[in-house]
């Protein structure tokens, strides 16, 4: 797997090396497409975003590329939306975890997400 594999991952790398502030990266993330695991959609409601619990709080896994997603969750179903669209529709208490289990992965709490999307 090549990293970075896209412009968003290049921005993540730049932010991790202090060549870009984290706020600028997060704004770019909100405006970019991302890979988000969903349920198989076998019910009447269709696919649902899945969460993980971190310190007893719900977080949505968000991946910066399909390669990052498949490296961690190869058998899952994904949606590939502009992330801001998803974030604006999440419950206020949900955070995100970016590239979980990857070298450049981290969490963003719900309060930070709300401030970025203006909610």
PDB file of C-alpha atoms in Angstrom:
ATOM      1  CA  UNK A   1       0.000   0.000   0.000  1.00  0.00           C
ATOM      2  CA  UNK A   2       1.348   3.383  -1.013  1.00  0.00           C
ATOM      3  CA  UNK A   3       0.962   6.306   1.366  1.00  0.00           C
ATOM      4  CA  UNK A   4      -0.011   8.962   0.593  1.00  0.00           C
ATOM      5  CA  UNK A   5      -2.277   7.680  -2.166  1.00  0.00           C
ATOM      6  CA  UNK A   6      -4.285  10.889  -2.705  1.00  0.00           C
ATOM      7  CA  UNK A   7      -4.311  14.623  -1.965  1.00  0.00           C
ATOM      8  CA  UNK A   8      -6.141  14.174   1.340  1.00  0.00           C
ATOM      9  CA  UNK A   9      -3.525  11.730   2.596  1.00  0.00           C
ATOM     10  CA  UNK A  10      -0.801  14.158   1.540  1.00  0.00           C
ATOM     11  CA  UNK A  11      -2.482  16.817   3.675  1.00  0.00           C
ATOM     12  CA  UNK A  12      -2.674  14.352   6.579  1.00  0.00           C
ATOM     13  CA  UNK A  13       1.036  13.636   6.209  1.00  0.00           C
ATOM     14  CA  UNK A  14       1.782  17.375   6.077  1.00  0.00           C
ATOM     15  CA  UNK A  15      -0.281  17.969   9.227  1.00  0.00           C
ATOM     16  CA  UNK A  16       1.493  15.141  11.054  1.00  0.00           C
ATOM     17  CA  UNK A  17       4.834  16.770  10.214  1.00  0.00           C
ATOM     18  CA  UNK A  18       3.680  20.278  11.242  1.00  0.00           C
ATOM     19  CA  UNK A  19       3.745  21.584   7.662  1.00  0.00           C
ATOM     20  CA  UNK A  20      -0.014  22.170   7.872  1.00  0.00           C
ATOM     21  CA  UNK A  21      -2.114  23.019  10.900  1.00  0.00           C
ATOM     22  CA  UNK A  22      -4.605  20.392  12.005  1.00  0.00           C
ATOM     23  CA  UNK A  23      -7.561  22.751  11.553  1.00  0.00           C
ATOM     24  CA  UNK A  24      -6.735  23.119   7.859  1.00  0.00           C
ATOM     25  CA  UNK A  25      -6.485  19.354   7.497  1.00  0.00           C
ATOM     26  CA  UNK A  26      -9.833  18.831   9.229  1.00  0.00           C
ATOM     27  CA  UNK A  27     -11.491  21.436   7.002  1.00  0.00           C
ATOM     28  CA  UNK A  28     -10.090  19.661   3.929  1.00  0.00           C
ATOM     29  CA  UNK A  29     -11.330  16.343   5.329  1.00  0.00           C
ATOM     30  CA  UNK A  30     -14.870  17.686   5.708  1.00  0.00           C
ATOM     31  CA  UNK A  31     -14.814  18.856   2.078  1.00  0.00           C
ATOM     32  CA  UNK A  32     -13.326  15.595   0.725  1.00  0.00           C
ATOM     33  CA  UNK A  33     -14.735  12.180   0.001  1.00  0.00           C
ATOM     34  CA  UNK A  34     -13.914   9.546   2.583  1.00  0.00           C
ATOM     35  CA  UNK A  35     -14.595   5.844   3.121  1.00  0.00           C
ATOM     36  CA  UNK A  36     -17.099   5.096   5.887  1.00  0.00           C
ATOM     37  CA  UNK A  37     -18.064   1.517   6.884  1.00  0.00           C
ATOM     38  CA  UNK A  38     -21.785   0.736   6.850  1.00  0.00           C
ATOM     39  CA  UNK A  39     -23.972  -2.236   7.677  1.00  0.00           C
ATOM     40  CA  UNK A  40     -24.954  -4.556   4.855  1.00  0.00           C
ATOM     41  CA  UNK A  41     -28.377  -2.919   4.534  1.00  0.00           C
ATOM     42  CA  UNK A  42     -30.357  -6.110   5.026  1.00  0.00           C
ATOM     43  CA  UNK A  43     -33.153  -4.263   6.813  1.00  0.00           C
ATOM     44  CA  UNK A  44     -35.864  -1.840   5.662  1.00  0.00           C
ATOM     45  CA  UNK A  45     -33.703   1.179   6.519  1.00  0.00           C
ATOM     46  CA  UNK A  46     -30.858   0.237   4.180  1.00  0.00           C
ATOM     47  CA  UNK A  47     -27.167   0.555   5.062  1.00  0.00           C
ATOM     48  CA  UNK A  48     -26.454   2.229   8.400  1.00  0.00           C
ATOM     49  CA  UNK A  49     -23.242   3.911   9.534  1.00  0.00           C
ATOM     50  CA  UNK A  50     -21.511   1.767  12.118  1.00  0.00           C
ATOM     51  CA  UNK A  51     -19.821   3.099  15.217  1.00  0.00           C
ATOM     52  CA  UNK A  52     -17.117   1.929  17.570  1.00  0.00           C
ATOM     53  CA  UNK A  53     -16.895   2.904  21.230  1.00  0.00           C
ATOM     54  CA  UNK A  54     -13.853   4.774  22.464  1.00  0.00           C
ATOM     55  CA  UNK A  55     -13.817   5.683  26.153  1.00  0.00           C
ATOM     56  CA  UNK A  56     -17.525   4.789  26.166  1.00  0.00           C
ATOM     57  CA  UNK A  57     -18.399   7.328  23.441  1.00  0.00           C
ATOM     58  CA  UNK A  58     -19.580   6.562  19.879  1.00  0.00           C
ATOM     59  CA  UNK A  59     -17.153   7.239  17.028  1.00  0.00           C
ATOM     60  CA  UNK A  60     -17.554   6.710  13.298  1.00  0.00           C
ATOM     61  CA  UNK A  61     -14.588   5.166  11.498  1.00  0.00           C
ATOM     62  CA  UNK A  62     -13.458   7.335   8.588  1.00  0.00           C
ATOM     63  CA  UNK A  63     -10.767   6.320   6.124  1.00  0.00           C
ATOM     64  CA  UNK A  64      -8.832   8.648   3.832  1.00  0.00           C
ATOM     65  CA  UNK A  65      -8.691   6.082   1.006  1.00  0.00           C
ATOM     66  CA  UNK A  66     -10.116   2.746  -0.003  1.00  0.00           C
ATOM     67  CA  UNK A  67      -6.675   1.222   0.589  1.00  0.00           C
ATOM     68  CA  UNK A  68      -6.669   2.403   4.211  1.00  0.00           C
ATOM     69  CA  UNK A  69     -10.203   1.061   4.693  1.00  0.00           C
ATOM     70  CA  UNK A  70      -9.558  -2.343   3.145  1.00  0.00           C
ATOM     71  CA  UNK A  71      -6.326  -2.775   5.126  1.00  0.00           C
ATOM     72  CA  UNK A  72      -8.306  -2.605   8.374  1.00  0.00           C
ATOM     73  CA  UNK A  73     -11.773  -3.874   7.408  1.00  0.00           C
ATOM     74  CA  UNK A  74     -11.454  -5.851   4.167  1.00  0.00           C
ATOM     75  CA  UNK A  75     -14.861  -7.527   4.371  1.00  0.00           C
ATOM     76  CA  UNK A  76     -16.980  -4.478   5.173  1.00  0.00           C
ATOM     77  CA  UNK A  77     -19.332  -2.454   2.999  1.00  0.00           C
ATOM     78  CA  UNK A  78     -18.513   1.236   2.559  1.00  0.00           C
ATOM     79  CA  UNK A  79     -20.031   4.470   1.401  1.00  0.00           C
ATOM     80  CA  UNK A  80     -17.783   7.086  -0.201  1.00  0.00           C
ATOM     81  CA  UNK A  81     -19.485  10.441   0.429  1.00  0.00           C
ATOM     82  CA  UNK A  82     -18.260  13.980   0.871  1.00  0.00           C
ATOM     83  CA  UNK A  83     -17.607  13.650   4.588  1.00  0.00           C
ATOM     84  CA  UNK A  84     -19.250  16.925   5.573  1.00  0.00           C
ATOM     85  CA  UNK A  85     -22.580  15.568   4.319  1.00  0.00           C
ATOM     86  CA  UNK A  86     -22.293  12.625   6.697  1.00  0.00           C
ATOM     87  CA  UNK A  87     -21.041  14.680   9.639  1.00  0.00           C
ATOM     88  CA  UNK A  88     -23.930  17.147   9.430  1.00  0.00           C
ATOM     89  CA  UNK A  89     -26.367  14.245   9.850  1.00  0.00           C
ATOM     90  CA  UNK A  90     -24.678  12.479  12.763  1.00  0.00           C
ATOM     91  CA  UNK A  91     -25.983  12.754  16.310  1.00  0.00           C
ATOM     92  CA  UNK A  92     -24.252  15.615  18.139  1.00  0.00           C
ATOM     93  CA  UNK A  93     -22.433  13.294  20.543  1.00  0.00           C
ATOM     94  CA  UNK A  94     -20.668  11.216  17.856  1.00  0.00           C
ATOM     95  CA  UNK A  95     -16.985  11.734  17.073  1.00  0.00           C
ATOM     96  CA  UNK A  96     -14.866  10.282  14.279  1.00  0.00           C
ATOM     97  CA  UNK A  97     -11.752   8.174  14.251  1.00  0.00           C
ATOM     98  CA  UNK A  98      -9.629   8.769  11.169  1.00  0.00           C
ATOM     99  CA  UNK A  99      -7.725   5.789   9.741  1.00  0.00           C
ATOM    100  CA  UNK A 100      -8.088   3.613  12.858  1.00  0.00           C
ATOM    101  CA  UNK A 101      -5.214   1.187  13.435  1.00  0.00           C
ATOM    102  CA  UNK A 102      -3.038   3.060  10.931  1.00  0.00           C
ATOM    103  CA  UNK A 103       0.243   4.836  11.577  1.00  0.00           C
ATOM    104  CA  UNK A 104      -1.408   8.200  10.899  1.00  0.00           C
ATOM    105  CA  UNK A 105      -4.730   7.713  12.622  1.00  0.00           C
ATOM    106  CA  UNK A 106      -6.399   9.778  15.339  1.00  0.00           C
ATOM    107  CA  UNK A 107      -9.731  10.675  16.920  1.00  0.00           C
ATOM    108  CA  UNK A 108     -11.725  13.879  16.599  1.00  0.00           C
ATOM    109  CA  UNK A 109     -14.229  14.457  19.381  1.00  0.00           C
ATOM    110  CA  UNK A 110     -17.830  15.483  18.794  1.00  0.00           C
ATOM    111  CA  UNK A 111     -17.306  19.071  19.986  1.00  0.00           C
ATOM    112  CA  UNK A 112     -14.487  19.627  17.478  1.00  0.00           C
ATOM    113  CA  UNK A 113     -16.602  18.187  14.669  1.00  0.00           C
ATOM    114  CA  UNK A 114     -19.483  20.521  15.512  1.00  0.00           C
ATOM    115  CA  UNK A 115     -17.152  23.537  15.452  1.00  0.00           C
ATOM    116  CA  UNK A 116     -15.697  22.524  12.068  1.00  0.00           C
ATOM    117  CA  UNK A 117     -19.058  21.981  10.378  1.00  0.00           C
ATOM    118  CA  UNK A 118     -20.569  25.024  12.034  1.00  0.00           C
ATOM    119  CA  UNK A 119     -23.184  23.177  14.044  1.00  0.00           C
TER     120      UNK A 119
END
